[in-house]
XYZ file of C-alpha atoms in Angstrom:
569
model
C -44.418 71.009 25.850
C -44.142 73.766 23.279
C -47.133 76.073 23.466
C -47.848 79.072 21.306
C -50.747 81.373 20.692
C -51.865 80.237 17.257
C -53.497 82.897 15.076
C -56.637 82.106 13.158
C -56.267 80.132 9.948
C -54.709 82.206 7.211
C -57.064 83.028 4.312
C -56.287 82.041 0.752
C -53.947 84.428 -1.040
C -55.429 86.623 -3.769
C -54.312 86.188 -7.363
C -52.738 89.610 -7.924
C -51.984 92.996 -6.368
C -55.242 94.479 -5.210
C -55.526 98.119 -6.189
C -58.037 98.934 -3.476
C -59.799 102.078 -2.321
C -58.210 103.882 0.653
C -60.409 102.177 3.238
C -59.501 98.678 1.998
C -56.263 96.718 2.244
C -53.635 97.043 -0.477
C -51.921 93.671 -0.795
C -48.649 93.174 -2.665
C -47.690 89.873 -4.257
C -44.692 88.372 -5.989
C -44.148 88.975 -9.691
C -43.465 85.235 -9.925
C -46.413 82.825 -10.008
C -47.329 80.857 -6.905
C -46.079 77.271 -6.733
C -47.247 74.002 -5.231
C -45.375 73.670 -1.932
C -45.043 70.089 -0.601
C -45.587 71.307 2.949
C -46.923 67.894 3.987
C -43.354 66.534 3.879
C -41.051 66.515 6.904
C -38.135 68.899 6.409
C -35.448 66.205 6.022
C -37.465 64.331 3.389
C -38.145 67.553 1.504
C -34.504 68.709 1.538
C -33.055 65.334 0.516
C -35.592 64.793 -2.267
C -32.824 64.979 -4.894
C -30.328 62.770 -3.027
C -31.341 59.665 -4.987
C -30.698 61.321 -8.360
C -27.447 62.970 -7.186
C -25.872 60.306 -4.936
C -22.278 61.068 -5.928
C -22.589 64.851 -6.214
C -20.907 66.914 -3.483
C -23.256 68.036 -0.725
C -21.192 69.233 2.261
C -17.626 70.539 1.969
C -15.467 71.274 5.001
C -13.750 74.191 3.292
C -10.772 74.315 5.668
C -9.797 70.635 5.346
C -11.214 69.779 1.934
C -13.205 66.804 3.265
C -16.220 66.436 1.001
C -19.378 64.413 1.606
C -21.642 63.397 -1.264
C -25.420 63.545 -1.034
C -25.545 59.791 -0.388
C -22.889 60.034 2.328
C -24.537 63.055 3.936
C -27.960 61.444 4.135
C -26.426 58.275 5.586
C -24.537 60.303 8.212
C -27.743 62.093 9.159
C -29.619 58.831 9.632
C -26.793 57.326 11.677
C -26.683 60.450 13.819
C -30.449 60.139 14.270
C -29.988 56.530 15.392
C -27.299 57.631 17.858
C -29.492 60.382 19.287
C -32.392 57.936 19.552
C -30.204 55.576 21.625
C -29.517 58.506 23.950
C -33.226 58.993 24.496
C -33.987 61.781 22.026
C -37.436 61.436 20.528
C -40.362 63.259 18.992
C -40.723 66.786 20.397
C -37.442 66.753 22.334
C -35.086 69.693 21.947
C -31.393 69.408 21.078
C -29.036 72.355 21.505
C -26.285 72.766 18.910
C -23.474 74.978 20.215
C -21.086 75.027 17.260
C -19.484 77.171 14.620
C -20.193 76.176 11.019
C -19.147 72.593 10.398
C -20.374 69.367 8.837
C -21.481 68.118 12.255
C -23.836 71.094 12.652
C -25.660 70.227 9.433
C -25.747 66.510 10.214
C -27.153 67.089 13.709
C -29.848 69.435 12.417
C -31.144 66.914 9.886
C -30.739 64.037 12.370
C -33.051 65.774 14.826
C -35.582 66.277 12.033
C -35.570 62.538 11.257
C -36.642 61.917 14.871
C -39.263 64.658 14.992
C -37.008 66.484 17.448
C -36.294 70.218 17.498
C -32.926 71.952 17.081
C -32.145 75.114 18.999
C -28.843 76.538 17.768
C -26.877 78.815 20.088
C -23.956 81.128 19.451
C -20.825 79.469 20.917
C -19.286 82.901 21.515
C -22.041 83.819 23.964
C -21.254 83.979 27.659
C -22.091 81.039 29.955
C -25.021 83.070 31.308
C -26.443 83.700 27.822
C -26.052 80.056 26.802
C -27.738 78.873 29.982
C -30.702 81.211 29.439
C -31.351 79.692 26.020
C -30.716 76.158 27.272
C -33.212 76.573 30.095
C -35.829 78.411 28.024
C -35.665 75.855 25.208
C -35.839 72.829 27.491
C -32.977 71.174 25.604
C -32.302 67.533 26.458
C -28.665 67.439 25.374
C -25.976 69.656 23.867
C -23.754 69.047 20.835
C -20.641 71.188 21.002
C -16.855 71.301 20.746
C -14.453 70.616 23.609
C -13.307 74.255 23.755
C -16.845 75.311 24.724
C -17.426 72.671 27.403
C -15.725 74.871 30.007
C -18.424 77.490 29.398
C -21.027 74.928 30.405
C -19.074 74.046 33.540
C -18.513 77.691 34.468
C -22.206 78.333 35.046
C -23.356 76.743 38.288
C -26.955 76.418 37.118
C -26.050 73.949 34.353
C -26.633 70.319 35.350
C -23.558 68.177 35.959
C -22.069 66.823 32.714
C -22.208 63.039 32.870
C -22.244 60.613 29.947
C -23.091 57.623 32.134
C -26.106 58.905 34.034
C -29.321 60.276 32.560
C -31.455 62.365 34.898
C -32.733 65.796 35.780
C -29.500 66.614 37.605
C -27.170 65.538 34.780
C -26.499 66.837 31.281
C -25.537 64.791 28.228
C -22.906 66.606 26.162
C -21.596 65.343 22.821
C -18.384 66.809 21.402
C -17.221 66.670 17.797
C -13.478 66.474 18.519
C -11.234 63.475 18.025
C -11.473 60.762 20.677
C -8.409 61.882 22.589
C -9.741 65.445 22.845
C -13.121 64.425 24.282
C -13.507 66.091 27.698
C -14.288 63.985 30.747
C -17.946 63.121 30.999
C -18.673 63.886 27.327
C -19.474 61.588 24.417
C -17.517 61.602 21.112
C -19.796 62.417 18.168
C -18.010 60.382 15.530
C -17.770 57.280 17.733
C -21.509 57.452 18.311
C -22.097 57.597 14.557
C -19.669 54.742 13.869
C -21.529 52.523 16.333
C -24.990 53.493 15.086
C -27.196 51.487 12.734
C -29.228 53.617 10.337
C -31.814 50.851 10.272
C -32.634 51.549 13.912
C -34.027 55.023 13.204
C -37.656 54.781 14.299
C -40.536 55.577 11.986
C -41.946 58.795 13.402
C -45.303 60.319 12.506
C -44.395 63.971 11.941
C -47.120 66.556 11.473
C -46.449 69.609 9.269
C -47.294 71.680 12.350
C -44.653 70.007 14.531
C -41.702 72.260 15.428
C -38.361 71.504 13.764
C -36.274 74.580 14.627
C -36.199 76.864 17.652
C -33.977 79.881 16.952
C -34.015 82.714 19.470
C -34.893 86.253 18.451
C -35.663 89.500 20.226
C -38.523 90.287 17.858
C -39.494 93.926 17.733
C -38.581 94.573 21.364
C -37.650 92.922 24.647
C -35.464 89.939 25.495
C -34.621 86.950 23.257
C -37.522 84.550 22.784
C -37.773 81.122 21.207
C -39.240 81.290 17.694
C -41.216 78.139 16.908
C -40.646 77.184 13.269
C -42.567 74.135 12.086
C -41.812 71.681 9.308
C -44.486 73.454 7.258
C -43.016 76.912 7.809
C -39.409 75.922 7.072
C -40.325 73.835 4.011
C -42.448 76.730 2.744
C -39.676 79.260 3.369
C -37.166 77.198 1.389
C -39.648 76.424 -1.401
C -40.463 80.112 -1.837
C -36.806 80.648 -2.716
C -35.628 77.625 -4.728
C -38.651 75.624 -5.949
C -40.683 75.933 -9.131
C -39.865 76.203 -12.828
C -38.573 79.741 -12.293
C -37.090 79.754 -8.771
C -36.472 83.143 -7.169
C -33.010 81.977 -6.052
C -31.742 79.929 -8.965
C -29.157 77.310 -8.066
C -28.761 73.601 -8.573
C -26.355 70.735 -9.193
C -22.947 72.170 -10.060
C -23.387 75.244 -7.881
C -21.370 75.783 -4.704
C -22.871 77.968 -1.977
C -20.514 79.705 0.439
C -21.536 79.189 4.069
C -19.418 81.662 6.030
C -22.306 83.324 7.879
C -23.056 81.471 11.135
C -25.583 78.660 10.900
C -27.009 79.606 14.286
C -28.379 82.626 12.382
C -31.578 81.774 10.482
C -30.427 83.550 7.287
C -27.492 81.176 6.847
C -29.370 78.078 7.994
C -32.313 78.676 5.681
C -31.058 80.541 2.609
C -27.694 78.769 2.415
C -27.710 75.271 3.926
C -31.329 74.220 3.449
C -31.828 75.951 0.097
C -28.608 74.487 -1.314
C -29.350 70.926 -0.185
C -32.890 71.149 -1.572
C -31.590 72.498 -4.893
C -28.868 69.857 -5.218
C -25.997 72.323 -4.775
C -22.908 71.880 -2.606
C -22.301 73.868 0.592
C -18.763 75.044 1.411
C -18.739 75.367 5.208
C -16.340 77.799 6.888
C -16.169 77.906 10.704
C -15.755 81.665 10.839
C -15.074 84.740 8.743
C -11.439 85.477 8.035
C -10.810 87.480 4.888
C -7.893 85.505 3.479
C -9.462 82.140 4.251
C -12.770 83.174 2.715
C -11.167 84.409 -0.492
C -9.097 81.238 -0.681
C -12.192 79.080 -0.236
C -14.087 80.961 -2.949
C -11.177 80.447 -5.323
C -10.474 76.800 -4.418
C -14.058 75.552 -4.442
C -15.223 77.787 -7.296
C -18.037 79.246 -5.222
C -20.959 80.405 -7.362
C -23.438 81.670 -4.743
C -22.279 83.847 -1.844
C -24.631 84.901 0.950
C -23.176 87.859 2.834
C -24.009 90.657 5.269
C -23.096 94.357 4.833
C -19.698 94.144 6.629
C -18.634 91.387 4.203
C -19.887 93.454 1.278
C -17.711 96.304 2.529
C -14.695 93.996 2.760
C -15.243 92.537 -0.711
C -15.768 95.974 -2.229
C -12.946 97.880 -0.540
C -10.216 95.467 0.593
C -7.272 95.543 -1.874
C -6.421 91.941 -0.938
C -9.425 90.836 -3.021
C -7.538 91.630 -6.234
C -5.070 88.801 -5.541
C -7.758 86.132 -5.860
C -9.772 84.758 -8.746
C -13.407 85.319 -7.797
C -14.739 84.961 -11.327
C -16.804 81.885 -10.398
C -19.240 83.963 -8.321
C -22.495 84.566 -10.176
C -24.803 85.547 -7.280
C -24.078 87.694 -4.221
C -27.032 87.824 -1.831
C -26.869 90.353 1.004
C -29.205 90.093 3.959
C -29.622 90.538 7.745
C -29.381 94.354 7.549
C -30.112 97.074 4.965
C -27.394 98.066 2.516
C -26.886 101.443 0.880
C -26.767 102.080 -2.860
C -23.152 103.317 -2.749
C -21.861 100.053 -1.285
C -23.941 98.022 -3.734
C -22.428 99.917 -6.649
C -18.896 99.510 -5.256
C -19.298 95.726 -5.109
C -20.725 95.602 -8.618
C -17.608 97.387 -9.836
C -15.394 94.832 -8.044
C -17.363 91.763 -9.231
C -18.838 92.813 -12.590
C -19.747 89.252 -13.612
C -21.923 88.670 -10.544
C -25.557 89.508 -9.978
C -25.775 91.440 -6.737
C -28.928 92.093 -4.764
C -30.570 92.119 -1.393
C -33.137 90.080 0.434
C -35.155 91.152 3.440
C -36.261 88.989 6.309
C -36.574 88.321 10.000
C -36.465 85.129 12.021
C -40.179 85.221 12.808
C -41.058 85.526 9.111
C -39.468 82.195 8.311
C -37.179 84.162 7.470
C -37.401 85.705 3.949
C -40.052 88.318 3.105
C -38.611 89.594 -0.169
C -35.775 88.746 -2.532
C -34.036 90.298 -5.505
C -35.804 89.135 -8.712
C -32.483 89.258 -10.575
C -31.549 85.969 -8.825
C -34.353 84.101 -10.599
C -33.856 81.551 -13.359
C -35.627 84.040 -15.619
C -34.292 87.228 -14.030
C -35.786 90.692 -13.990
C -33.732 93.732 -12.954
C -33.923 95.329 -9.518
C -33.038 98.840 -8.396
C -30.017 99.584 -6.232
C -31.036 99.779 -2.601
C -34.184 97.700 -3.002
C -34.814 94.426 -1.183
C -36.497 92.893 -4.206
C -40.109 91.763 -4.408
C -42.184 89.773 -1.945
C -41.650 86.006 -2.049
C -44.157 83.709 -3.733
C -47.172 82.215 -1.935
C -47.204 85.143 0.477
C -48.848 88.526 0.927
C -47.247 91.773 2.028
C -48.922 94.978 3.137
C -47.769 98.340 4.490
C -49.689 99.930 7.364
C -49.619 103.221 9.209
C -47.759 102.354 12.450
C -50.070 104.584 14.498
C -53.487 103.792 13.026
C -52.901 100.372 11.471
C -54.600 101.519 8.259
C -53.369 100.058 4.985
C -51.172 102.275 2.815
C -50.692 102.268 -0.945
C -47.573 102.420 -3.082
C -44.653 104.714 -2.243
C -46.012 105.479 1.233
C -43.715 104.415 4.101
C -45.250 102.404 6.909
C -44.794 99.208 8.893
C -44.161 96.117 6.759
C -46.477 93.170 7.479
C -46.278 89.684 5.959
C -48.675 86.736 5.784
C -48.002 83.277 4.410
C -47.282 79.630 5.237
C -43.636 80.357 6.090
C -44.145 82.533 9.174
C -43.525 81.244 12.685
C -46.124 79.352 14.663
C -45.438 81.721 17.539
C -43.057 82.500 20.379
C -42.195 79.635 22.722
C -44.519 79.651 25.757
C -45.269 83.349 25.236
C -48.824 83.884 23.946
C -48.737 87.581 24.828
C -45.681 88.281 22.658
C -47.138 86.092 19.900
C -50.411 88.028 19.882
C -48.488 91.311 19.792
C -46.610 90.173 16.668
C -49.176 88.121 14.705
C -52.631 89.687 14.566
C -55.951 87.835 14.399
C -55.917 87.921 10.586
C -52.541 86.162 10.460
C -50.443 89.226 9.573
C -46.978 89.250 11.128
C -45.933 92.794 12.041
C -42.202 93.231 11.427
C -41.511 96.522 13.178
C -39.643 97.710 10.075
C -40.632 100.847 8.172
C -40.594 100.545 4.399
C -42.572 101.057 1.230
C -43.379 99.309 -2.034
C -42.725 101.288 -5.206
C -44.499 101.283 -8.571
C -42.492 98.224 -9.668
C -43.449 96.169 -6.585
C -39.950 96.521 -5.122
C -39.583 96.732 -1.342
C -37.441 99.413 0.291
C -36.637 99.495 4.028
C -36.114 103.013 5.359
C -36.411 102.932 9.161
C -37.287 100.798 12.130
C -40.190 100.872 14.540
C -38.677 98.107 16.590
C -35.989 98.841 19.132
C -33.611 96.118 17.997
C -30.017 97.133 17.205
C -28.268 95.333 14.331
C -24.472 94.974 14.781
C -23.009 93.372 11.641
C -26.348 91.591 11.205
C -26.414 90.273 14.794
C -29.337 91.155 17.050
C -28.625 93.370 20.053
C -31.798 93.862 22.135
C -31.572 97.118 24.141
C -33.792 95.704 26.892
C -31.228 93.004 27.661
C -28.400 95.523 28.101
C -30.641 97.890 30.039
C -31.562 95.177 32.532
C -27.876 94.459 33.126
C -27.036 98.143 33.521
C -29.846 98.825 35.970
C -28.713 95.855 38.074
C -25.464 97.731 38.865
C -25.723 99.419 42.290
C -24.075 102.597 40.985
C -26.588 103.053 38.146
C -30.027 104.538 38.807
C -31.419 104.274 35.289
C -30.239 103.499 31.775
C -31.278 103.282 28.134
C -29.508 101.820 25.109
C -29.907 103.067 21.536
C -28.145 102.436 18.217
C -25.508 104.683 16.711
C -24.738 104.492 13.002
C -21.382 102.944 12.144
C -19.738 102.608 8.724
C -18.399 99.110 9.403
C -20.926 97.501 11.765
C -24.052 99.282 10.546
C -25.075 100.065 14.109
C -23.365 99.887 17.512
C -25.001 99.945 20.962
C -24.559 103.148 22.969
C -25.813 103.662 26.536
C -27.273 106.673 28.287
C -26.765 106.242 32.034
C -28.091 108.017 35.108
C -25.645 107.637 37.991
C -27.010 106.635 41.378
C -26.767 109.198 44.177
C -23.168 109.806 45.273
C -21.890 107.524 42.500
C -18.848 108.439 40.429
C -18.912 105.362 38.208
C -16.953 105.834 34.974
C -17.600 104.961 31.358
C -14.797 102.395 31.300
C -16.018 100.586 34.412
C -19.523 100.361 32.927
C -18.223 99.016 29.618
C -16.101 96.451 31.461
C -19.073 95.458 33.641
C -21.175 94.746 30.550
C -18.444 93.082 28.475
C -17.999 90.364 31.114
C -21.642 89.335 30.774
C -22.392 89.457 27.051
C -21.093 88.218 23.723
C -18.734 90.548 21.860
C -21.306 92.109 19.525
C -23.476 93.250 22.447
C -20.686 95.220 24.119
C -21.239 98.940 24.625
C -19.243 101.220 22.357
C -19.945 104.425 24.245
C -21.549 105.567 27.498
C -23.108 109.008 27.913
C -24.098 110.244 31.366
C -27.413 112.051 31.652
C -29.554 113.497 34.467
C -32.719 111.600 33.510
C -33.848 109.128 30.866
C -36.653 110.740 28.807
C -39.855 108.726 29.161
C -43.499 108.977 28.177
C -46.322 109.321 30.684
C -46.673 105.544 30.629
C -42.979 105.096 31.445
C -41.832 104.048 27.968
C -38.321 105.184 27.047
C -38.414 107.892 24.379
C -35.623 106.438 22.283
C -36.077 108.876 19.430
C -35.115 111.739 21.771
C -31.983 109.860 22.783
C -31.096 109.152 19.151
C -31.474 112.888 18.475
C -29.144 113.663 21.388
C -26.684 111.119 20.033
C -26.714 112.696 16.580
C -25.906 116.056 18.158
C -22.921 114.725 20.132
């Protein structure tokens, strides 16, 4: 059972920016008019609404092999996959874990689960067995869809149930792999055989409420360990509609466009703003399993990519790598950067490299569904945006800026904590009412933990972070997770982890460690100890030894003091 602490019903959104007196709330709205969002529809029905009018148009492209699936073929595959999952006992409310890099099967499985009223929790296949098991257990997943190369990770962790395709029970785990028949590991089921044997007519009619969960990504929020983020059909449909629906969509794409999907689909930015937005808009999605510069440039050139969603490290590569000049990237008309802030200098460098493209940023977080603001230059009827801005707040939503200490509303050009309210935000954290209440207040405002301001032109700028989260190339690195691992070492008495600025990654995790009495533990042994337990982007880049971790009277780590020490190193 998924339980969340539901905030009170959200009030109707006002018609325009409220220029209020200091004691009132200043609310910022989109420059674009609100739209009618069909939030009563299940996500799969909403996304495939154009499939009937575009049956032969390309929908999913496996960029590496060239295999292309039309909208009609894709929808049929999704329904057959739903029938196959139903035969395996997956039903309304059940959770399915997808442990894959970007591929056609990922997209098909996600929509298949939606057809059944089931919930997809996508996990990073590069995570350690311990990390995967934590998400598997917390999510309550019923089965796992993966690739044969990752099955060993499931077998390496003793707490995983025994993998057995023939027996269904609490002590066994059903694992489906997407490889060819001959590569299917013992005890696993072959994905494509299941689809071949399935009858789309056997997909049950399921009564799906807009408030039923459809996706369960994991996020660290503003602090602490990763938590399941409950995204409902209503919230995901609303989040997509805010970007691509209406007569003047904020993110303008449609039939004939090709969206590059190189960012991992287990990250909400790629899942929402690339896959779901493209399918809804009638555009094709070119799926790449991973980032490799030459392969990405080749895919852009071969498939005439028009919309590219990227993160700052990819912007850096596109702007500075001389190899880019060898490829024809003239088809690109939109470059959308998200997941982490981007500086003006790098923006300008990319504009010089791709002068024909509109470049801009969006701003979001998983809990917000995920987009809070987007560059207005991406709209069908575009308006310019300043370098360094994250655009304007999305439609059908409200944004406010508050003093992080007092909670009082702030006006224009005054930095404070960004808060968002609208139909797209999460229902809450999975089985964690305390964390939900700490993030969504009683008036329905979601507190992001990011410091920013709104200027005189309604553009959002992010300048700092209240939350402790570290962003490595757009990936979340929660300090609390690393700190708990460090403190578990017998030679470490105390520890704290803070971000250090990095030109390539944006931020890297750095540890301050207090050695235990009589310990002579070294930096290298600590880094090795951590690297064995976490995915690559959570690995420590530096360890500083210190006599004591600075803390407040209540015992809270004073991270700002540590960041100051780091800057002085």
